[in-house]
PDB file of C-alpha atoms and ligand atoms in Angstrom:
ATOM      1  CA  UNK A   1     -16.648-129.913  45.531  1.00  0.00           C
ATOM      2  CA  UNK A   2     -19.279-132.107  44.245  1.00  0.00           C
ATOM      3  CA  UNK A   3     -21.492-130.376  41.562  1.00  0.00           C
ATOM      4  CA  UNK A   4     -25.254-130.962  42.150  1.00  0.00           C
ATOM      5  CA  UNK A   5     -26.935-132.892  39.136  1.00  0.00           C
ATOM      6  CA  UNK A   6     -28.535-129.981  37.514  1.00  0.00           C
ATOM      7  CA  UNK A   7     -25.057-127.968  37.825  1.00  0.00           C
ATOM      8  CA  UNK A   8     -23.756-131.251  35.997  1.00  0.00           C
ATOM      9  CA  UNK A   9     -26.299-131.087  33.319  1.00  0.00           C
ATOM     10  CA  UNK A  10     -25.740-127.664  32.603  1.00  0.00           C
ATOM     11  CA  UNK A  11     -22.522-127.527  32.571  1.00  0.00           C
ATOM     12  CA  UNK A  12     -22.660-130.983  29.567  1.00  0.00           C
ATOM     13  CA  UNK A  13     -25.409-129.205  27.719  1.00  0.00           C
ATOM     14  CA  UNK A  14     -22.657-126.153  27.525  1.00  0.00           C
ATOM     15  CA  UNK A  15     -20.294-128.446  26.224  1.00  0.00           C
ATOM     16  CA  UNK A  16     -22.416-129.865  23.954  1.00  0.00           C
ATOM     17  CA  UNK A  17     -23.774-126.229  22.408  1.00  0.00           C
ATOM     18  CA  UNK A  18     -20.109-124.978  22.638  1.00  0.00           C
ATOM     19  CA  UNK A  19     -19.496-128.432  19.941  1.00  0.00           C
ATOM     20  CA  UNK A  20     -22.422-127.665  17.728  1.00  0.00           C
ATOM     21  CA  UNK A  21     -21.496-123.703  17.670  1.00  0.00           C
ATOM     22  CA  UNK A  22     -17.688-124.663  16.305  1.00  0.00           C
ATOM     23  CA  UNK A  23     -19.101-127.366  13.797  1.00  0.00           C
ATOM     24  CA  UNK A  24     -21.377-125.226  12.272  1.00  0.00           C
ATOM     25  CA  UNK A  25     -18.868-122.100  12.324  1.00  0.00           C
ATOM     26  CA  UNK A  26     -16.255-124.642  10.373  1.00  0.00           C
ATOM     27  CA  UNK A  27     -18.548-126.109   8.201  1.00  0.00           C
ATOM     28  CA  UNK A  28     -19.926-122.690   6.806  1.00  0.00           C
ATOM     29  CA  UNK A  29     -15.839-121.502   6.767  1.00  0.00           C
ATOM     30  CA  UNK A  30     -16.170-119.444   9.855  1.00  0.00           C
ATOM     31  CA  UNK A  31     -13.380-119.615  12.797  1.00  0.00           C
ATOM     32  CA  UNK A  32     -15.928-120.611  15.818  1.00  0.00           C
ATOM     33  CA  UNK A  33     -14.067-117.217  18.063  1.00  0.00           C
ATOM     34  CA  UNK A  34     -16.324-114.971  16.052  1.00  0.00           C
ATOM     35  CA  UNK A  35     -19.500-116.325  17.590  1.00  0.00           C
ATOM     36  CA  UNK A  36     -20.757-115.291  21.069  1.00  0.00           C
ATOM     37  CA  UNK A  37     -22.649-117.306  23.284  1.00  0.00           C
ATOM     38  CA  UNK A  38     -25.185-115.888  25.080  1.00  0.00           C
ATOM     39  CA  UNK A  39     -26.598-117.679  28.135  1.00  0.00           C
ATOM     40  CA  UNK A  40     -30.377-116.468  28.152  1.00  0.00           C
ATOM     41  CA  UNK A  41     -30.944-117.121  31.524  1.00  0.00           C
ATOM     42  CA  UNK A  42     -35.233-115.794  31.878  1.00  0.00           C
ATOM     43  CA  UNK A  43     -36.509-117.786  34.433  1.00  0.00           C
ATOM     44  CA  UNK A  44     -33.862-119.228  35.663  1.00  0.00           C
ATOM     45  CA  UNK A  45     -32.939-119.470  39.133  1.00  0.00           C
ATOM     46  CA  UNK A  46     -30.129-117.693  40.834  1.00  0.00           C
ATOM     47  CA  UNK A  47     -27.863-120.937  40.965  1.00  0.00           C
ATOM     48  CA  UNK A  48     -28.534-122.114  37.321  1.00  0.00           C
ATOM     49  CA  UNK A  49     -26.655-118.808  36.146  1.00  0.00           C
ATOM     50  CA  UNK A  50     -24.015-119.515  38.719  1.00  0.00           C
ATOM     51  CA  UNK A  51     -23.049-122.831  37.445  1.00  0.00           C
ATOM     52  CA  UNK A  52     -23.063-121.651  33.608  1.00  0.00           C
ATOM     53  CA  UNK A  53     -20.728-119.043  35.227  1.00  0.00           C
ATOM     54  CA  UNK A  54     -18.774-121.525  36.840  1.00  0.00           C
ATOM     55  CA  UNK A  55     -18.011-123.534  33.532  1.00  0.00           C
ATOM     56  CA  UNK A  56     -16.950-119.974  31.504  1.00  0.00           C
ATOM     57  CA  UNK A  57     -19.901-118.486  30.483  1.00  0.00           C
ATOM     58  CA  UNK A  58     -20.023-114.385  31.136  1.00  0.00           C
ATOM     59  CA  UNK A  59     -22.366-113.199  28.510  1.00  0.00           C
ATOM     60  CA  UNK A  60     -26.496-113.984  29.916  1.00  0.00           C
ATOM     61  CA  UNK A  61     -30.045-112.167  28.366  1.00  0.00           C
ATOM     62  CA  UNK A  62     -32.615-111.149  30.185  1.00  0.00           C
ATOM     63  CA  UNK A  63     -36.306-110.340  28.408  1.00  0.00           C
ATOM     64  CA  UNK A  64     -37.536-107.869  31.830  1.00  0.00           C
ATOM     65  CA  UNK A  65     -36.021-105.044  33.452  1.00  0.00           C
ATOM     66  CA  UNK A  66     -37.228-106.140  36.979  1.00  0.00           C
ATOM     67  CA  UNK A  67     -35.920-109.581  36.495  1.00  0.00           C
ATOM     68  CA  UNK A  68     -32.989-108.746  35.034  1.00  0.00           C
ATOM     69  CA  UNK A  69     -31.860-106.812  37.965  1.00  0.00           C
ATOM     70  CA  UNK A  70     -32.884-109.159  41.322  1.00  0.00           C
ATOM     71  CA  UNK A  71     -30.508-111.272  39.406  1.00  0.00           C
ATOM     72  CA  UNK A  72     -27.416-108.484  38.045  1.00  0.00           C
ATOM     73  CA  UNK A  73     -26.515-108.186  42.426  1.00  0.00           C
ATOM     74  CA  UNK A  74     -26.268-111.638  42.651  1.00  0.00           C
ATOM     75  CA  UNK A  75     -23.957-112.613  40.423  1.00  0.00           C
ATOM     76  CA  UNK A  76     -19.904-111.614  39.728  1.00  0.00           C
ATOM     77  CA  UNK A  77     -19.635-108.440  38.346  1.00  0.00           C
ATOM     78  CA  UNK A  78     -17.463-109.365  35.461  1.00  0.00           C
ATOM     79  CA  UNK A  79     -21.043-111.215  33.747  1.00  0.00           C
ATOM     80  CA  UNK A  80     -22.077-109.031  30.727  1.00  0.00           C
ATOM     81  CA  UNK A  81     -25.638-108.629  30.665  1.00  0.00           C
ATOM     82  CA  UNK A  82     -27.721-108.340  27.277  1.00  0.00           C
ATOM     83  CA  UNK A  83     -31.141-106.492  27.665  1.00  0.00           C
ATOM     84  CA  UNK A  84     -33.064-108.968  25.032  1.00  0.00           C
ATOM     85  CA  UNK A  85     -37.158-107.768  25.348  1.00  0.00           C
ATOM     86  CA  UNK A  86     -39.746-105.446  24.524  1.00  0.00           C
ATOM     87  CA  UNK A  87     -38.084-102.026  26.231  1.00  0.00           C
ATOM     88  CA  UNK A  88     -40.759-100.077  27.879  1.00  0.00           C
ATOM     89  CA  UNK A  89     -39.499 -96.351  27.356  1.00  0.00           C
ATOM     90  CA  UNK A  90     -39.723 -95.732  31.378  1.00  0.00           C
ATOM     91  CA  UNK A  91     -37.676 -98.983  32.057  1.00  0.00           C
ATOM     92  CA  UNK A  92     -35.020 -97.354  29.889  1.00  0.00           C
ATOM     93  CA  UNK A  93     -32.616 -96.086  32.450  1.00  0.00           C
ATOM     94  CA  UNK A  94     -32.491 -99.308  34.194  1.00  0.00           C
ATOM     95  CA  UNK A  95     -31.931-101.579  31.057  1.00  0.00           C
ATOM     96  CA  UNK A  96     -29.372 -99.090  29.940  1.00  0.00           C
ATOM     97  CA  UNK A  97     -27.444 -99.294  33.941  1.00  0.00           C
ATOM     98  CA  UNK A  98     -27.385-102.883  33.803  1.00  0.00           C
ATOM     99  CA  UNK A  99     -26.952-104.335  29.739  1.00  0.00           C
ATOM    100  CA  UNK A 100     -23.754-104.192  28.149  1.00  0.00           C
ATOM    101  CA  UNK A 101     -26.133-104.216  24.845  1.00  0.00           C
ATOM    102  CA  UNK A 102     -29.486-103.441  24.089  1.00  0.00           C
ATOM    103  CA  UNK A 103     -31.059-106.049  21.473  1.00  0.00           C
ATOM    104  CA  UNK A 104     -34.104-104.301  21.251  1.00  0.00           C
ATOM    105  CA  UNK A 105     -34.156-100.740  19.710  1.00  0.00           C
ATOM    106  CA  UNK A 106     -37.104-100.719  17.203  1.00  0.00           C
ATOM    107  CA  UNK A 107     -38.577 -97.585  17.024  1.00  0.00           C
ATOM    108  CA  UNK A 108     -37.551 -93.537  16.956  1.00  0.00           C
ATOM    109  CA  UNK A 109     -39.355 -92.982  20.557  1.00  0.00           C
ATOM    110  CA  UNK A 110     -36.898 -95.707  22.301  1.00  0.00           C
ATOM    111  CA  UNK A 111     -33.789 -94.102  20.397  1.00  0.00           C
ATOM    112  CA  UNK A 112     -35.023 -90.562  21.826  1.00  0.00           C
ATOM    113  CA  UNK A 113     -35.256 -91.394  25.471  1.00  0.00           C
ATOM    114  CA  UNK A 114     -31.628 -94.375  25.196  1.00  0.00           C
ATOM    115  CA  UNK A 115     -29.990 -90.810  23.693  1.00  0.00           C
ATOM    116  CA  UNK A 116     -31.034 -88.609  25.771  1.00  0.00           C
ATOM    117  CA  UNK A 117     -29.986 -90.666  28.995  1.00  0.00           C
ATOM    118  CA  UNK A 118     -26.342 -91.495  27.386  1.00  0.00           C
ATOM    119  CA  UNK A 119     -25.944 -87.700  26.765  1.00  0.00           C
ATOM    120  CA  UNK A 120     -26.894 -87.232  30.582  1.00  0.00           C
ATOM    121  CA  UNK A 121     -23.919 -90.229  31.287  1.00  0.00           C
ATOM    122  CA  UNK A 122     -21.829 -88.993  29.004  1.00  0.00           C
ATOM    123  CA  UNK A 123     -21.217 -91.837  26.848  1.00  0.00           C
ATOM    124  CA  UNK A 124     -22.728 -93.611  24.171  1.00  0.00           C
ATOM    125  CA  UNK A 125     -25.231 -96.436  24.929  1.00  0.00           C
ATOM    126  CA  UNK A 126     -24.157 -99.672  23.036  1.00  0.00           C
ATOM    127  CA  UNK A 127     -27.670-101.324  20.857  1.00  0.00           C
ATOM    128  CA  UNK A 128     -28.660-103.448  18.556  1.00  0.00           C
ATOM    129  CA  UNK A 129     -31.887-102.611  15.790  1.00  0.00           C
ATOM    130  CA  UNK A 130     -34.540-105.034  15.867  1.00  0.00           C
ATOM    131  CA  UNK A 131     -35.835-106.431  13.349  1.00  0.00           C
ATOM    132  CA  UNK A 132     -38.894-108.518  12.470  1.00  0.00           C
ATOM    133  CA  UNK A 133     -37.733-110.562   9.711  1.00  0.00           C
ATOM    134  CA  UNK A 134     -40.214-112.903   8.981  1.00  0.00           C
ATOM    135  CA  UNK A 135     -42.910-109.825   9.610  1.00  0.00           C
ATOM    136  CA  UNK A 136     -45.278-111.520  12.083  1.00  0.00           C
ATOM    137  CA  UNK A 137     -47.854-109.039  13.624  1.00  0.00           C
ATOM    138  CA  UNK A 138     -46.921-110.915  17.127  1.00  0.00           C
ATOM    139  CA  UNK A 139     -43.498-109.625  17.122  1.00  0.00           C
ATOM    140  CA  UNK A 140     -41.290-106.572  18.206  1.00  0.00           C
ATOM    141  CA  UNK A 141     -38.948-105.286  15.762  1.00  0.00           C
ATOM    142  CA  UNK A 142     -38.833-103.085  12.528  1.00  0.00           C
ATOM    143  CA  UNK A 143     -40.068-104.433   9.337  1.00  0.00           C
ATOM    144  CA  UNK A 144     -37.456-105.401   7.047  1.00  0.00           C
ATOM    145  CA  UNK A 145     -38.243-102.591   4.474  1.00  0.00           C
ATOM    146  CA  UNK A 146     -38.284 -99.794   7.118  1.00  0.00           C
ATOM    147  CA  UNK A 147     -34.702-100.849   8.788  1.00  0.00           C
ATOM    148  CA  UNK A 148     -32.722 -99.032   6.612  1.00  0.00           C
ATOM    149  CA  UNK A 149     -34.569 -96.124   7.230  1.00  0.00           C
ATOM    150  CA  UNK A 150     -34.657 -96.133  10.726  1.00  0.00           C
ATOM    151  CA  UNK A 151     -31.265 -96.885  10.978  1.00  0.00           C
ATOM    152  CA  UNK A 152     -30.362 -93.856   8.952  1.00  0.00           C
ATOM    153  CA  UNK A 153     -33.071 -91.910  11.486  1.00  0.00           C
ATOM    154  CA  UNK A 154     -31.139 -93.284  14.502  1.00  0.00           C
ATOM    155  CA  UNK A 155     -27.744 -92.549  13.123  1.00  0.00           C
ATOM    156  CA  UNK A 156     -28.044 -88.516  13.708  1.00  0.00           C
ATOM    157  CA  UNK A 157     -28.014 -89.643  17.703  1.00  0.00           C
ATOM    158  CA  UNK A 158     -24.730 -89.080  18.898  1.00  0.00           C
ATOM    159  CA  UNK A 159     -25.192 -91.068  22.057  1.00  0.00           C
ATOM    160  CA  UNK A 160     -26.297 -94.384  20.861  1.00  0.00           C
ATOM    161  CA  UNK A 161     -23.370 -97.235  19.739  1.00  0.00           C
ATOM    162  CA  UNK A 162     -25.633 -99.128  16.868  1.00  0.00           C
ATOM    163  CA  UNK A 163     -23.878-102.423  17.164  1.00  0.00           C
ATOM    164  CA  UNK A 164     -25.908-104.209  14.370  1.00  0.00           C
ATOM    165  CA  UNK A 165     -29.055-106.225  13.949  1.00  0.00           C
ATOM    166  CA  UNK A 166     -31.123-108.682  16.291  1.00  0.00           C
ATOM    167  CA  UNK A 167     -34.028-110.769  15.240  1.00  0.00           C
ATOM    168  CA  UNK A 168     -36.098-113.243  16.075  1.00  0.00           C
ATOM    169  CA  UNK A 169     -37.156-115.671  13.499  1.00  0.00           C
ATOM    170  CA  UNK A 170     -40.287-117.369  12.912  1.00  0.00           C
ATOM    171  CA  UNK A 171     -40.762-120.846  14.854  1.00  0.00           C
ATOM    172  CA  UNK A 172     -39.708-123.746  12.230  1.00  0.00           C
ATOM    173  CA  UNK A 173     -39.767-127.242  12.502  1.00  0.00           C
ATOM    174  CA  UNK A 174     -36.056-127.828  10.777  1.00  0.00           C
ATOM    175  CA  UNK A 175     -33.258-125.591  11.495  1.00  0.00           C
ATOM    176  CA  UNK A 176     -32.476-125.002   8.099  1.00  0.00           C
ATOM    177  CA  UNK A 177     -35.952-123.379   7.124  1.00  0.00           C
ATOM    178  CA  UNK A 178     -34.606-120.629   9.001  1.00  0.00           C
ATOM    179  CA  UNK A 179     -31.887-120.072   6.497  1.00  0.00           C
ATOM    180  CA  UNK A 180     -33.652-117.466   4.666  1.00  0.00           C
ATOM    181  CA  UNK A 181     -34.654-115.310   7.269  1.00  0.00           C
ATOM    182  CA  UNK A 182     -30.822-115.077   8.566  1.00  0.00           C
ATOM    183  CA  UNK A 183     -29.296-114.856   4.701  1.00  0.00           C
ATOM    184  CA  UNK A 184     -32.185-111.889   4.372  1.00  0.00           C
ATOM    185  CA  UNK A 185     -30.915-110.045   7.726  1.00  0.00           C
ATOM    186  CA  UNK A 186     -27.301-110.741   6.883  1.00  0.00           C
ATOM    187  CA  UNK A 187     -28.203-108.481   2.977  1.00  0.00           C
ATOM    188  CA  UNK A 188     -29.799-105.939   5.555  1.00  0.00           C
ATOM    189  CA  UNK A 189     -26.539-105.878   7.432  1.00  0.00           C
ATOM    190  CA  UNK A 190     -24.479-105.394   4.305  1.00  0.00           C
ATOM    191  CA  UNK A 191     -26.643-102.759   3.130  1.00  0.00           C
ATOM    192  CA  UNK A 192     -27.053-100.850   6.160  1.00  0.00           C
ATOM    193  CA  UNK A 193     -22.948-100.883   6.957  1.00  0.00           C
ATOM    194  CA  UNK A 194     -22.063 -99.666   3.235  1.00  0.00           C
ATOM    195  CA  UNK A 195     -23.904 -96.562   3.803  1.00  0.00           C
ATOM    196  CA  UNK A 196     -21.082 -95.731   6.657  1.00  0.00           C
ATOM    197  CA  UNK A 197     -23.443 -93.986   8.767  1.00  0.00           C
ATOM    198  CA  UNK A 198     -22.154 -92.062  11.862  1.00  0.00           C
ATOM    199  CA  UNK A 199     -22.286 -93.972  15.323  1.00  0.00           C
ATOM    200  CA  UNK A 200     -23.385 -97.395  13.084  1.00  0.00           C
ATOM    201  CA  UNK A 201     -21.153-100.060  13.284  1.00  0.00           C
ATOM    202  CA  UNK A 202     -22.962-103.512  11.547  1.00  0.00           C
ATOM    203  CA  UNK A 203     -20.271-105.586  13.946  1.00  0.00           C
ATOM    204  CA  UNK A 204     -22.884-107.920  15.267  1.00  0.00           C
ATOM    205  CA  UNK A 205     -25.577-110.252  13.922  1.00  0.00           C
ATOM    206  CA  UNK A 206     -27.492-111.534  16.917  1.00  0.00           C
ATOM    207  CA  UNK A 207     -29.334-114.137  15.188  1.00  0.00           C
ATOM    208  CA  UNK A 208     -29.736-118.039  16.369  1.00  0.00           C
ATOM    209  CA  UNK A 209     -32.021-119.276  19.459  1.00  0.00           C
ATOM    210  CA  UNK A 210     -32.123-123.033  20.621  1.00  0.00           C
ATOM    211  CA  UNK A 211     -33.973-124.182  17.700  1.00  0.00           C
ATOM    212  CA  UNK A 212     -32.431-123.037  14.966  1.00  0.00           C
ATOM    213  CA  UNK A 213     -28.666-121.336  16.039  1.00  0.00           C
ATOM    214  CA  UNK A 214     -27.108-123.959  13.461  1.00  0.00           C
ATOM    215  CA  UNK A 215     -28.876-122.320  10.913  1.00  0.00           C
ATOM    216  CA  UNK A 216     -28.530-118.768  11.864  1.00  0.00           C
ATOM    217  CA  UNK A 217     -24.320-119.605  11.737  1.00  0.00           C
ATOM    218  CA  UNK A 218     -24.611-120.889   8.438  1.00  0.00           C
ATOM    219  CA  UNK A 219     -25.696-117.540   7.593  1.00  0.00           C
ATOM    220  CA  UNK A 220     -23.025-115.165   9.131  1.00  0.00           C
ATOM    221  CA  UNK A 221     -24.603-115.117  12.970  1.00  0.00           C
ATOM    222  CA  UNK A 222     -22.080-113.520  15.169  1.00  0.00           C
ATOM    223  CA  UNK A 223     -23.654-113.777  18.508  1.00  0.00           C
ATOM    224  CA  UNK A 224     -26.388-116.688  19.494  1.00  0.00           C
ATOM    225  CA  UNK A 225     -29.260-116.317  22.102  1.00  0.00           C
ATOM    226  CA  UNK A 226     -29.060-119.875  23.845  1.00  0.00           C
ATOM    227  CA  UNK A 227     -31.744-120.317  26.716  1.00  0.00           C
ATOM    228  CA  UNK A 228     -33.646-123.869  26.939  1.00  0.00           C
ATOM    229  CA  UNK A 229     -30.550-125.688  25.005  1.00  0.00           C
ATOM    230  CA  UNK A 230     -28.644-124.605  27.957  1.00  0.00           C
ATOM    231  CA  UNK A 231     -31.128-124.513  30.996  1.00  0.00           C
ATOM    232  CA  UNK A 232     -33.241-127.309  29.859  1.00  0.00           C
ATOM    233  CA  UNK A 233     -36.985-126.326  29.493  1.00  0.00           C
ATOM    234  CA  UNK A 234     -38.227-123.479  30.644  1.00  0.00           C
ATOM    235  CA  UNK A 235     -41.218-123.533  33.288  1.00  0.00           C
ATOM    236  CA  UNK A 236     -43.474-120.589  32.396  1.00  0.00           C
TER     237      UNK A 236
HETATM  238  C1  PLP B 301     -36.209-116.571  25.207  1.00  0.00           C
HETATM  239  C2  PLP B 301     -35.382-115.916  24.170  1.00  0.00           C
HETATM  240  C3  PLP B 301     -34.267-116.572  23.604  1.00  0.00           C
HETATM  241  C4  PLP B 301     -33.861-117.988  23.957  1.00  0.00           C
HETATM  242  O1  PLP B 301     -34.783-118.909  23.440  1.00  0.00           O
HETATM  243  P1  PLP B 301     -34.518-120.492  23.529  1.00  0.00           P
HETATM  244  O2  PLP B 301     -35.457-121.047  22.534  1.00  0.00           O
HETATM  245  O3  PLP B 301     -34.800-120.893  24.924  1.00  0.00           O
HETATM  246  O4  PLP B 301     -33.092-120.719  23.155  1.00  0.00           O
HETATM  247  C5  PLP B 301     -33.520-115.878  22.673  1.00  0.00           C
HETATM  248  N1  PLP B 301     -33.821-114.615  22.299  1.00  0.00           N
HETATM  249  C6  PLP B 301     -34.891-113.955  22.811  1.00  0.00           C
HETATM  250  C7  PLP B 301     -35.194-112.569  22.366  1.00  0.00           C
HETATM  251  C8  PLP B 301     -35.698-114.593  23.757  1.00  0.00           C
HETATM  252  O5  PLP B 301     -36.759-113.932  24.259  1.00  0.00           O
END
C-alpha cells in the first residue's frame, strides 16, 4: 500500500525523534530502552494516530477527557493511553477507564475521588504527581517545596500506584536552559523515593516535550511527551 504524504512524514519525523532520543540517552550514559516515547496526539486527527501506530508507536497523551475518548474506540486496543491535562474531579472516572497513567495528580481532592474509584474497581489506579517546577502561576502542578509533602499525604491511599513525577517546564529558547528544571525534579525524585513510602514507586520521570526532550534526557527523563515534533504543528 502506498502511504499518503502526511503518513510518510510522520512516520520520518518518528524516525528522526526515535535518533535524537538514543543520542541523547548515549551521550548522557543512558541505554536509549529506558526512555518512553509518548505520541501526544491532542488535536490530531483519527488517521495521524493510526499511522504513528502503524510505524510502532503504542504509547499516545491526551490533555481532555472528551477527546481522549472519541479517539480510545477508534484505535487498536493494545495503544496505551496517558491522561496528560488538568483532571476535572467529575471527569475522573473516565480518565481513570481509559489512561494507563495519570500525569496529572496535583492536589489531595483529585487523590480522594482517583482512590475512592480504584477501591470501587478493586485495583490500584496507576499516576504520576505533578509538579510545577519552574513555579509559574499559569500552570497545574504542585510547587516544588510542597511535593514532598503531598506525596507523603497521597501515600496513605491504598488505591493509587504513584508512578513518579511529571512536569512541564517553562518555555525556553535553547534546550539546554531547561537543564535545571529537569536536574531539580530529578533531586525531587531522589528525595521523594528514599523515604520508601507505601504505594510510591519514583519509576518514572515524565519530563521532555518537543522543545526541549534533549535536555530533559540529559537529566535522567524516563518517559518524553512528543506532540508537534511528531505531528507537525498543531492547528489550535
Ligand atoms: C501538548 C503537550 C505536550 C506536547 O507538546 P509539544 O510541544 O507538541 O511536544 C506534552 N505534554 C503536555 C502536558 C502537553 O499538554
Amino acid at each position: 500500500m502506498v502511504k499518503s504524504d502526511r503518513a510518510q512524514q510522520i512516520g520520518e519525523a518518528i524516525k528522526r525523534i526515535q535518533d535524537q532520543i538514543a543520542t541523547a540517552a548515549v551521550r548522557a550514559g543512558r541505554d536509549p530502552s529506558e526512555i518512553t516515547l509518548v505520541a501526544v496526539s491532542k488535536n490530531q486527527e483519527i488517521e495521524a494516530i493510526l499511522a504513528a501506530y502503524e510505524f510502532g508507536l503504542r504509547d499516545f497523551g491526551e490533555n481532555r477527557v472528551q477527546e481522549a475518548l472519541t479517539k480510545v474506540s477508534a484505535v487498536p486496543a493494545d495503544v496505551n493511553w496517558h491522561f496528560l491535562g488538568q483532571l476535572q474531579r467529575n471527569k475522573a472516572r473516565k480518565a481513570a477507564e481509559f489512561a494507563a497513567l495519570i500525569h496529572s495528580l496535583d492536589r489531595p481532592a483529585l487523590a480522594e475521588t482517583l482512590n475512592r474509584i480504584g477501591a470501587e474497581q478493586g485495583r490500584q489506579i496507576a499516576v504520576l504527581v505533578e509538579v510545577n517546577i519552574g513555579e509559574e502561576p499559569s500552570k497545574g502542578g504542585v510547587y516544588p517545596d510542597q511535593a514532598v509533602d503531598l506525596v507523603e499525604q497521597l501515600a496513605g491511599y491504598a488505591h493509587l500506584a504513584i508512578k513518579g513525577l511529571m512536569t512541564v517546564a517553562p518555555l525556553v529558547a535553547q534546550p539546554d536552559q531547561a537543564r535545571p528544571f529537569f536536574a531539580r525534579m530529578r533531586e525531587l525524585a531522589v528525595k521523594i523515593a528514599e523515604l520508601k513510602l507505601p504505594n510510591v514507586a519514583m519509576e518514572i520521570l515524565s519530563m521532555g516535550m518537543t522543545g526541549d526532550f534533549t535536555a530533559a534526557i540529559a537529566e535522567g527523563s524516563t518517559l518524553v511527551r512528543i506532540g508537534e515534533g511528531i505531528f507537525g504543528p498543531r492547528r489550535q
